[in-house]
XYZ file of C-alpha atoms in Angstrom:
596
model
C 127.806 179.137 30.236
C 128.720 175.578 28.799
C 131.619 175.700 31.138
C 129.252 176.187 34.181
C 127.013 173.366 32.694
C 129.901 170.849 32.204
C 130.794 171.870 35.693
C 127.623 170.977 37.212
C 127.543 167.872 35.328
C 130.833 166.659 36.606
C 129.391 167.189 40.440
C 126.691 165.313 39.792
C 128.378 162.359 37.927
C 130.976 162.422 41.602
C 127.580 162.700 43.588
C 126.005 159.860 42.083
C 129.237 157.962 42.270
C 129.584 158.439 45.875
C 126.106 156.993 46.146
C 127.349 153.994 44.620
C 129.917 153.475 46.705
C 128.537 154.321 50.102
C 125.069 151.786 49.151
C 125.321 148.557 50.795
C 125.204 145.580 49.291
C 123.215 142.136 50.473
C 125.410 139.267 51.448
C 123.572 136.016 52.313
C 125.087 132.730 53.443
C 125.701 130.000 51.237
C 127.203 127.127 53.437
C 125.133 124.251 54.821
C 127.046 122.960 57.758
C 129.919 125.026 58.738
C 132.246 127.184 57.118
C 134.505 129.968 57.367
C 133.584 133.857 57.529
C 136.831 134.871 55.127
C 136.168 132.472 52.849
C 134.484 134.215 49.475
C 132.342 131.243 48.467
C 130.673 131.226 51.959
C 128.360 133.850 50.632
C 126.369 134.917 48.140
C 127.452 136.680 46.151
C 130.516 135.372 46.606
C 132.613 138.248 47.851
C 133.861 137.966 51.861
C 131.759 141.089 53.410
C 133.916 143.329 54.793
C 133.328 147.004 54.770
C 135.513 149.248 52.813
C 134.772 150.647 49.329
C 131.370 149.159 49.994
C 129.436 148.443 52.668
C 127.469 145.307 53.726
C 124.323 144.376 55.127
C 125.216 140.654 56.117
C 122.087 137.883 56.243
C 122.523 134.410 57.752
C 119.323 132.252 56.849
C 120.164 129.059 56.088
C 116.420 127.620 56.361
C 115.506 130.537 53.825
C 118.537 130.599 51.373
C 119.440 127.031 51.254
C 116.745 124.749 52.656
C 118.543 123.745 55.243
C 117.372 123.897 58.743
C 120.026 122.310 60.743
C 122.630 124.374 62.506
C 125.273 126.209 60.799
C 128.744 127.429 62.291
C 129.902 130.428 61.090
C 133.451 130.389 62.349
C 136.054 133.903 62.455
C 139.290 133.735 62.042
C 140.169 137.111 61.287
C 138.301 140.486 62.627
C 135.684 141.862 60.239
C 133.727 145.055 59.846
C 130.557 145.380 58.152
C 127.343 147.199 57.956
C 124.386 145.215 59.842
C 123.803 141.557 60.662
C 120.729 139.667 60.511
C 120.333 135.802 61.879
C 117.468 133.620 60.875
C 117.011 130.305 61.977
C 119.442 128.000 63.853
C 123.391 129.660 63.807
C 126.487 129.578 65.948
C 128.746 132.520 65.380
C 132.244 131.894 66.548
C 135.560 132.367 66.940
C 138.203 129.702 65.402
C 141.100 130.998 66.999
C 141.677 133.866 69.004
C 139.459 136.350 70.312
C 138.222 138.087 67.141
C 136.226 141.102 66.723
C 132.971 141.490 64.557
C 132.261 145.040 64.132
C 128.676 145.966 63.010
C 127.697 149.283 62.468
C 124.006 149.142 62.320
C 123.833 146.562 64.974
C 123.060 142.918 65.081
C 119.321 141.476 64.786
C 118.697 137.908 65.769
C 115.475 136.624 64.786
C 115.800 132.786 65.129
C 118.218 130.885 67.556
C 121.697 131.595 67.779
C 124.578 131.160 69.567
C 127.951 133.834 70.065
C 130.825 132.228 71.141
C 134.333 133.736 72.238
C 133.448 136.822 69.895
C 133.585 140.637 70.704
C 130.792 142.116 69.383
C 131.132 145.749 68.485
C 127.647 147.654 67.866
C 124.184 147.275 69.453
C 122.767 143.692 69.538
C 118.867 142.757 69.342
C 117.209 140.138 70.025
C 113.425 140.003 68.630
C 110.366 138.191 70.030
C 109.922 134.662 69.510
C 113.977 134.871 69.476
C 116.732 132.916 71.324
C 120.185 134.142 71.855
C 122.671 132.152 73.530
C 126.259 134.094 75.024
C 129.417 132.767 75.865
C 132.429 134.009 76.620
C 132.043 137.147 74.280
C 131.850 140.751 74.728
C 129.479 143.270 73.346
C 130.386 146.762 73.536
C 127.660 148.690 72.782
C 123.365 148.439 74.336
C 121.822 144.368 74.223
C 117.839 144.839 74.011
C 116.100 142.072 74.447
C 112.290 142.356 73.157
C 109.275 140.773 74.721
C 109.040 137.176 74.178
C 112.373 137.072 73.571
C 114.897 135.005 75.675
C 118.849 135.165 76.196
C 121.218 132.689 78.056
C 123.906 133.445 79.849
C 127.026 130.994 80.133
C 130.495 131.540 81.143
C 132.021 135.389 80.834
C 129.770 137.560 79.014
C 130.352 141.387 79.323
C 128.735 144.346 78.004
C 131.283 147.316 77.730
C 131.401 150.895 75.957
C 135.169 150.873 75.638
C 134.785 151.997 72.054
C 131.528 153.938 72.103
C 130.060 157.031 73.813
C 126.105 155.856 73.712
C 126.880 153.807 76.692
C 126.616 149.594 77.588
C 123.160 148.795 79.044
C 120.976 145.405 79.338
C 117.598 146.420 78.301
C 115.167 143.343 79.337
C 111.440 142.860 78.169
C 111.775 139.135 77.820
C 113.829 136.528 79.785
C 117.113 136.351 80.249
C 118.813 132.844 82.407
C 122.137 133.019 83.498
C 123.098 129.335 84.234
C 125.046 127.849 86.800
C 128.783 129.430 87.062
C 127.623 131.965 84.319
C 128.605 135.616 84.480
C 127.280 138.678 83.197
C 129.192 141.660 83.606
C 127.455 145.204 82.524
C 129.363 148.340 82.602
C 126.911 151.024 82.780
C 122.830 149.622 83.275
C 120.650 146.798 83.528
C 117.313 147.853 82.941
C 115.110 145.244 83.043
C 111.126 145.432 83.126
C 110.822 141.483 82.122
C 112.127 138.623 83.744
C 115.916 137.397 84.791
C 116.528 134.213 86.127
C 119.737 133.494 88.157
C 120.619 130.080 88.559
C 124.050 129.906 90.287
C 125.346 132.461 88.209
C 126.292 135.937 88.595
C 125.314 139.382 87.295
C 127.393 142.447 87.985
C 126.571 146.348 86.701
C 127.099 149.278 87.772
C 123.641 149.889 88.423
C 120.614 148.356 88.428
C 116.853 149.660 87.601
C 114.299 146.570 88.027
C 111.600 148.553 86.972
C 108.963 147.136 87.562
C 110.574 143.629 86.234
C 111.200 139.829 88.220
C 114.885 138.902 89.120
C 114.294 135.476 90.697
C 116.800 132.205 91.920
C 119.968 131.571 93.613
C 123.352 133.330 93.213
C 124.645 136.900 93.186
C 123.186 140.170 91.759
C 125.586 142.774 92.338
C 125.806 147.025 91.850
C 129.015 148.659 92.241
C 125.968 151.765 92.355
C 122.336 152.347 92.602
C 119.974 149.396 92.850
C 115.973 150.503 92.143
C 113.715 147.670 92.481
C 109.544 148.667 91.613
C 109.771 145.443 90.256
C 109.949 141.343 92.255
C 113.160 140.277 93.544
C 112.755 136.724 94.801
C 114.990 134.158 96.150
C 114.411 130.250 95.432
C 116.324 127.690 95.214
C 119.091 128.633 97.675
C 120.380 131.602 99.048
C 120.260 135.217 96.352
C 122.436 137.919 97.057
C 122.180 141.651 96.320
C 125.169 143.633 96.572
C 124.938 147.220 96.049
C 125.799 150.926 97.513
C 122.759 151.753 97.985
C 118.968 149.966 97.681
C 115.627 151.793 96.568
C 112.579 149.512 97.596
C 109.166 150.318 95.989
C 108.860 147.014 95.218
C 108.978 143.024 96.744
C 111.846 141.637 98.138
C 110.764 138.311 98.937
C 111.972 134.323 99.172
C 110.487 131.323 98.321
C 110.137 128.338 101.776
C 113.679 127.526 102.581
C 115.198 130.148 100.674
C 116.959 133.399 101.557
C 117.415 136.772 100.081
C 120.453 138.451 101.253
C 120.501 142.613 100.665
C 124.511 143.393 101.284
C 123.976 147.541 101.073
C 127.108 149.879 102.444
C 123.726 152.543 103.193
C 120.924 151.968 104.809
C 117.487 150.506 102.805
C 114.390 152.232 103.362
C 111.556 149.775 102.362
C 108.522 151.980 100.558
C 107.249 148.765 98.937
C 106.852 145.157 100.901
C 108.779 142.361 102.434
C 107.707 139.113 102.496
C 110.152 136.302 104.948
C 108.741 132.919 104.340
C 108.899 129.949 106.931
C 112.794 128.108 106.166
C 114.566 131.022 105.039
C 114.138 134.868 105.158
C 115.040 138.102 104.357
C 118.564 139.171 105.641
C 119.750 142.859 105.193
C 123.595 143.657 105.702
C 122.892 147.172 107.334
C 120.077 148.477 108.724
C 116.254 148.877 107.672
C 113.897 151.672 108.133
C 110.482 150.408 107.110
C 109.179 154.002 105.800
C 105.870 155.054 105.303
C 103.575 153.231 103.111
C 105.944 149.801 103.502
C 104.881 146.560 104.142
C 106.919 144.264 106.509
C 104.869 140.286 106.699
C 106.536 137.314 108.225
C 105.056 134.404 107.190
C 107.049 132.082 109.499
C 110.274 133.341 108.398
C 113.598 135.540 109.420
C 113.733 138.995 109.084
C 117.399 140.011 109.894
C 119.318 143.680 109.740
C 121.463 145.471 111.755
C 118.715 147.458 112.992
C 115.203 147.780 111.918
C 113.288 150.845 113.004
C 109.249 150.896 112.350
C 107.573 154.184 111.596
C 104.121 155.684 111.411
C 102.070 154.992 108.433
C 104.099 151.549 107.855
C 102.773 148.108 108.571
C 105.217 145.270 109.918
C 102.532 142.311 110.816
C 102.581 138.328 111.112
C 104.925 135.512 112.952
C 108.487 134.222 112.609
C 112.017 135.379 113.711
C 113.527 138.844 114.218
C 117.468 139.158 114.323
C 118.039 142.922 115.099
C 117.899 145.647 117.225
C 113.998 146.808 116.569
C 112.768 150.945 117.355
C 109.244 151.478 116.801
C 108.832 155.263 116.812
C 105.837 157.231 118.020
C 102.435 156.546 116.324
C 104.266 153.587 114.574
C 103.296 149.769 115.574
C 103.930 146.539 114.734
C 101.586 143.110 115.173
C 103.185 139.720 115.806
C 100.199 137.497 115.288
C 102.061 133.692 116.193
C 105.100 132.822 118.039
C 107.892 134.988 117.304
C 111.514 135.103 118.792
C 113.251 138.475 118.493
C 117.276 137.978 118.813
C 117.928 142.356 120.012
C 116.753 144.798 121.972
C 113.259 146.517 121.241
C 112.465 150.251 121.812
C 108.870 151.267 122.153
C 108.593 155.362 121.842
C 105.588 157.090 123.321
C 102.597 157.035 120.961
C 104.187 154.007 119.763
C 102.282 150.081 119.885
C 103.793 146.554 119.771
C 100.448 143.964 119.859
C 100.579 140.914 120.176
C 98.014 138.414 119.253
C 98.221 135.115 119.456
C 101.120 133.037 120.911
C 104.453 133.539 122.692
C 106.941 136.413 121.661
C 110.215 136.293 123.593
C 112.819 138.638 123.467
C 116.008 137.823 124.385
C 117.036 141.604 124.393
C 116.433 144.630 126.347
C 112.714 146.189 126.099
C 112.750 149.589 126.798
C 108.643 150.806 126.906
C 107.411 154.066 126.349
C 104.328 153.339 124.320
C 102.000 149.995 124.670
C 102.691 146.708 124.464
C 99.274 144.964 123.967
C 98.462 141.613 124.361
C 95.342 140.241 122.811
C 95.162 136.601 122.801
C 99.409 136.417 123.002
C 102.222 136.401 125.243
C 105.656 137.896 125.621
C 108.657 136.861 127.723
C 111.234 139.303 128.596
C 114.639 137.135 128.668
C 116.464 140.309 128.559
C 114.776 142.393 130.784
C 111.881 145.281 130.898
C 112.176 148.850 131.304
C 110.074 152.463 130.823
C 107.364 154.017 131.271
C 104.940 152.588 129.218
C 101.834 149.924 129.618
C 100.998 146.047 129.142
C 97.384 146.189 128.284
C 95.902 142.765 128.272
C 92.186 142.908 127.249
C 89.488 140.853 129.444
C 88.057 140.408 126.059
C 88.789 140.214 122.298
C 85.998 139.141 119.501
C 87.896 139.556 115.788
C 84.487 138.336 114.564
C 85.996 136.768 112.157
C 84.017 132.908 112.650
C 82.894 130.839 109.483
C 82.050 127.986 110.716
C 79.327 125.900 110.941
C 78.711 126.764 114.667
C 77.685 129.553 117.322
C 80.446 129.853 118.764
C 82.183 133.936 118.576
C 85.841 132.730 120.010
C 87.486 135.105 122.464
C 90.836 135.373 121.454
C 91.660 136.515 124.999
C 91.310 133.110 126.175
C 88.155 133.976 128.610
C 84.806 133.978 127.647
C 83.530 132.660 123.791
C 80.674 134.214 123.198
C 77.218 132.807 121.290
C 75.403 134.003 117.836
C 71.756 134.316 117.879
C 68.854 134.820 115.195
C 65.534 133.678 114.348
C 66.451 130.164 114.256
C 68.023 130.375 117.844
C 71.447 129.275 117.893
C 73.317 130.531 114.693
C 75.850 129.484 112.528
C 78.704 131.988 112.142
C 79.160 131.099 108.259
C 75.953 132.558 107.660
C 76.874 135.757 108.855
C 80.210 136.258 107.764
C 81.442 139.309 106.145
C 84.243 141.245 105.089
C 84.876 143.644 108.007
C 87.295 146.475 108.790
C 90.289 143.631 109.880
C 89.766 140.361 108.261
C 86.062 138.989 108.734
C 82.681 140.228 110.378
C 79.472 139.226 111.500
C 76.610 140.806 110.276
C 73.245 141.739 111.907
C 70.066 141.848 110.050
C 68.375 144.639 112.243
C 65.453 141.871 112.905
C 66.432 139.498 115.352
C 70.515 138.983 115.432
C 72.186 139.079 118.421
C 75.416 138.004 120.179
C 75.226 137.061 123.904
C 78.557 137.129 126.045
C 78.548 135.735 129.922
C 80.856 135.723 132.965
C 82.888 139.091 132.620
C 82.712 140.993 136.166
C 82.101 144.572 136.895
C 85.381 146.666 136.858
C 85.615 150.419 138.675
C 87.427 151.253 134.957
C 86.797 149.759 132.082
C 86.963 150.628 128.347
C 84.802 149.140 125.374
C 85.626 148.955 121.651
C 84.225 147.844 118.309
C 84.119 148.596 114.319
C 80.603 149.253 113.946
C 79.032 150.270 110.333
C 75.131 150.404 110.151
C 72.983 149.532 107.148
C 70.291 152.070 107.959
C 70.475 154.581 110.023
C 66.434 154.759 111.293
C 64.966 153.918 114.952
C 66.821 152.287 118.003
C 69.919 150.034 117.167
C 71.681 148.568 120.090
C 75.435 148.721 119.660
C 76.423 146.932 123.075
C 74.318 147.020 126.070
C 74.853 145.464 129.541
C 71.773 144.054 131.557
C 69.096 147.495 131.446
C 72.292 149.418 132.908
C 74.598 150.670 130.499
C 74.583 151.198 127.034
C 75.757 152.300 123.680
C 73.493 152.845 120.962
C 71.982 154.936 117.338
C 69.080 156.411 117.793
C 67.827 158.282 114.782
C 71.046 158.570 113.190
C 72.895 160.047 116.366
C 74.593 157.809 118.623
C 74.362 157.901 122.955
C 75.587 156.614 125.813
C 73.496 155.492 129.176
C 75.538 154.560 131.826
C 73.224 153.644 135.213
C 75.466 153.687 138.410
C 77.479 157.139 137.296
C 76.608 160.572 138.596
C 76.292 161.757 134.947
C 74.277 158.721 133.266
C 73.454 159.876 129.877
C 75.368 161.479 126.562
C 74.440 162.253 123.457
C 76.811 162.989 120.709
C 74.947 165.831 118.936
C 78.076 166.552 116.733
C 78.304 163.206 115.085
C 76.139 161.557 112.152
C 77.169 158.451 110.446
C 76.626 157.074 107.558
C 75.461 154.096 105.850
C 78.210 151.716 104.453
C 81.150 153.092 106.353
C 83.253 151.727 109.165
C 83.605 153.499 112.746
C 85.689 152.912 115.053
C 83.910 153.586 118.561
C 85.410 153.402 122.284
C 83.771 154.584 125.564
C 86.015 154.420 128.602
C 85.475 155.346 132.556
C 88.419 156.220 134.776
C 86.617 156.641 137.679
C 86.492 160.438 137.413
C 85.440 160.808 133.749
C 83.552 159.043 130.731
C 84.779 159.559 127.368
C 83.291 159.081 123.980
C 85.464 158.141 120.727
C 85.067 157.775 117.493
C 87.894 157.026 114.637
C 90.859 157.794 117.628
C 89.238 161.300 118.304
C 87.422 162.423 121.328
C 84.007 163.594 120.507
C 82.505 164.203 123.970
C 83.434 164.055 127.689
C 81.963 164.538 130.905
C 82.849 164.204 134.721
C 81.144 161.388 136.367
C 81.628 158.812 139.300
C 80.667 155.599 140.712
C 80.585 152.023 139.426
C 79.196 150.404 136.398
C 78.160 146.756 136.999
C 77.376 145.834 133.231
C 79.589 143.563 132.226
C 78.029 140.135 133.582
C 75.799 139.852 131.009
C 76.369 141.258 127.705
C 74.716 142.076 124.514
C 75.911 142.981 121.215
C 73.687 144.008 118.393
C 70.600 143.979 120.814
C 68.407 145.161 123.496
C 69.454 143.188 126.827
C 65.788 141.488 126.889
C 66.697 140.004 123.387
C 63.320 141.391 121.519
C 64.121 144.695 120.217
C 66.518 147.655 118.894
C 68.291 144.996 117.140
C 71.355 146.304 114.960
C 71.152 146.789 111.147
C 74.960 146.169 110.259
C 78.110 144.530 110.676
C 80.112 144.346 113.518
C 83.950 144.151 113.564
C 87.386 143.556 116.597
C 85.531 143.924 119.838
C 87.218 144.318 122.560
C 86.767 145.180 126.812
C 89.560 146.499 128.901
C 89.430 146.572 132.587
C 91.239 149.704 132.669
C 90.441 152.861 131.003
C 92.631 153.590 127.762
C 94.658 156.631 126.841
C 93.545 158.646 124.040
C 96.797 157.692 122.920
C 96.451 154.398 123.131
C 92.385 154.370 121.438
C 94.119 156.235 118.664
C 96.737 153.498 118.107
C 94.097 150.561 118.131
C 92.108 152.368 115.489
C 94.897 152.744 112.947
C 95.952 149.682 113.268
């Protein structure tokens, strides 16, 4: 028994020994100015902290320990091993001679400003908010987290690497990091980065990237020998930004700053889910080609949009004005909208089902157009340099009303160049500011249901013709004149259901029994004659048809929002992208302009 109890005594005396010699012990620095890591009185206490017997938890804070709030240059001669490193205030850690290693176990914390120079840090470094942390030529093998608030600069040949560990080398950005001219960041494994990196005629290379949903903004190179995932804002200023990469995920904005370009150099194709912005001077320029998928968003805003091939499909939206370098295929129910001149430098495909509109100005292509679909022109032109083929239509509207006016006039413009039309209410002639609205596309003008009205003259009667309009009421109650034509054809609500009278056809009169609207909604209604048959749309569908003959002369005198005699069944509402056809529309082609 006293054996067993001296036993157990001598285990705990080695227990509580090997405490003592595994606890670390506080080293501070104790030089103002500069001075050398191996050198004993450089700390306090004055032992050079180097892991062995003990272990070290190392503390440079010269402002704290010593008063002194000027630099201090910690230099390395030798490689060194210890514990954990914390840096307060203003420090530059570097090497004087060689390329010498700092191993630190439990990872480096910066909390003030300092600088790494021509040092290979071993361990995980972190850099807090309200921190800076400036890298040059150094290494870190291990993960760099950089907090929010916090910022990091890159100079000349930084790399992260995990030669020596198995957790991996990552960037993980919440704060900023700058990578200045001719500075280079290599990463082995990840950048992560949900903050902000700025690349000023530097580089950046990992193996992959995840900007998620961070900003990667400037002029130079970002390149993935992998994945590149951008949810985040990749934007090129200042010059020319290039992405280099296997293969490109786009949730996000890729997007460049006037006279700027953003260059995507992918050996796969990119499939844009997010949006693309090409500004005027520069552009967007993919390597490969681009399918804008479903839910993307393609805008030229007087820019380039370049790639090897760039195919449009339904659900996405590629709108605005600019330059188009590439083969373009817009499949079925897919369109696009060019809304200013626009060159396109390729040939363009146009599937069945598919649109290409065209609304103000000249688009030429200097390719082949192959047309299956519609090619609509409302208020633009196109010139075929490289020839016209298919199947398809040019639909150019006698008329097109946006509605969207503010101004301090009357005036309704007709974007099809033919007839402007003129606002009316109580006061007589109206101002169009005064009746402004947000509509379905862009602006509206609204009608009180009292006494607004527009009036359109010197359209012609037309053996086919097709009429269309956003319409959404206010109230649904009494007689509200959607469009009417002298006393001989109209479309109209009555008592929440909407008809059709049509005075010169065998079959004048429908009535949609099926359909109710509602209050606060927008409609998209179309009525067109063939010659043979009148058909009744709303939102794209059909919702009634009937056989009928003859000729509709309504169209010389017009009326929207009103009775043709001006004085009743005024519309309670807003009215939104009228538009008059001389030619009676596929169903096709109605469903097209609605989802536009």
């Amino acid at each position: 028994m006293p054996g067993s109890k001296l036993a157990l005594a001598s285990m705990i005396a080695v227990f509580l020994l090997c405490c003592q010699v595994q606890a670390a012990i506080t080293s501070h620095w104790n030089v103002p100015g500069k001075g050398q890591w191996g050198d004993a009185n450089s700390w306090n206490p004055t032992i050079v902290p180097d892991n062995g017997e003990v272990t070290f938890d190392v503390i440079i804070d010269p402002a704290g320990d010593l008063g002194y709030y000027e630099e201090v240059k910690v230099g390395l001669q030798d490689n060194h091993r210890i514990n954990q490193l914390s840096c307060f205030g203003v420090a530059d850690l570097e090497s004087w001679g060689g390329r010498n290693e700092l191993t630190v176990e439990s990872g480096l914390t910066n909390y003030g400003y300092l600088e790494i120079e021509k040092i290979e840090i071993k361990g995980n470094v972190t850099n807090i908010d309200g921190a800076e942390l400036c890298l040059c030529e150094m290494d870190i093998e291990g993960i760099l987290y950089n907090e929010p608030g916090a910022m990091i600069e890159v100079e000349d040949g930084v790399s992260i690497e995990s030669k020596f560990t198995t957790a991996g080398s990552f960037l993980v950005n919440y704060g900023t990091v700058d990578i200045i001219p001719y500075g280079e960041l290599w990463v082995e494994d990840a950048l992560d980065n949900t903050g902000e990196m700025n690349v000023y005629g530097g580089i950046c290379g990992c193996d992959n990237v995840f900007n998620n949903p961070g900003v990667i903004s400037g002029f130079g190179v970002i390149g993935s020998g992998g994945v590149f995932t951008n949810y985040g804002e990749i934007t090129a200023f200042g010059g020319s930004l290039a992405i280099w990469c296997h293969y490109l995920t786009n949730g996000g904005t890729l997007n460049n700053t006037p006279l700027s370009s953003l260059q995507i150099d992918s050996k796969y194709d990119v499939w844009n889910k997010g949006t693309i912005y090409a500004r005027t001077g520069g552009g967007v320029a993919f390597v490969c080609s681009l399918v804008n998928d479903t839910s993307g968003l393609i805008e030229l805003l007087g820019g380039t949009l370049a790639a090897a091939a760039i195919t449009q499909t339904a659900g996405a939206e590629f709108t605005g004005f600019g330059s188009i370098a590439g083969n373009i295929v817009i499949q079925a129910g897919a369109g696009i909208e060019l809304t200013g001149p626009t060159n396109i430098i390729g040939d363009v495909t146009i599937a069945s089902g598919a649109t290409l509109v065209v609304s103000a100005g000249q688009t030429m292509i200097t390719g082949l157009t192959t047309n299956d679909g519609t090619i609509r022109l409302s208020g633009g032109t196109v010139l075929f340099t490289g020839g016209y083929s298919g199947s398809g239509e040019i639909i150019d509207p006698i008329g097109h009303w946006p509605m969207d006016d503010d101004a301090a006039s009357a005036t309704v413009v007709d974007i099809a160049g033919h007839n402007n039309a003129t606002l009316f209410d109580a006061g007589g002639i109206a101002t169009t500011e005064a009746h402004n609205g947000e509509g379905k596309i862009g602006g509206c003008l609204t009608f009180d249901g009292i006494d607004d009205y527009i009036a359109i003259n010197g359209l012609t009667s037309y053996d086919t013709f097709t009429y269309a309009a956003w319409v959404k009421f206010d109230n649904l109650s009494g007689r509200q004149k959607i469009f009417c034509g002298g006393g001989i054809f109209y479309i109209r609500l009555i008592n929440g259901y909407m008809d059709v009278y049509s005075l010169g056809l065998s079959d004048n009169y429908m009535r949609m029994d099926s359909f109710k609207p509602v209050t606060g909604e927008w409609y998209h209604f179309a009525y067109s004659y063939n010659g043979s048959s009148k058909k009744f749309y709303v939102d794209g569908l059909l919702e009634y048809q009937e056989s009928a003959n003859g000729v509709i002369d309504a169209f010389a005198s017009m009326m929207l929002g009103a009775h043709y005699m001006q004085t009743r069944e005024f519309l309670s509402g807003s009215m939104d992208n009228v538009m008059v056809f001389n030619k009676a529309l596929s169903a096709g082609q109605i469903e097209a302009m609605c989802n536009e």
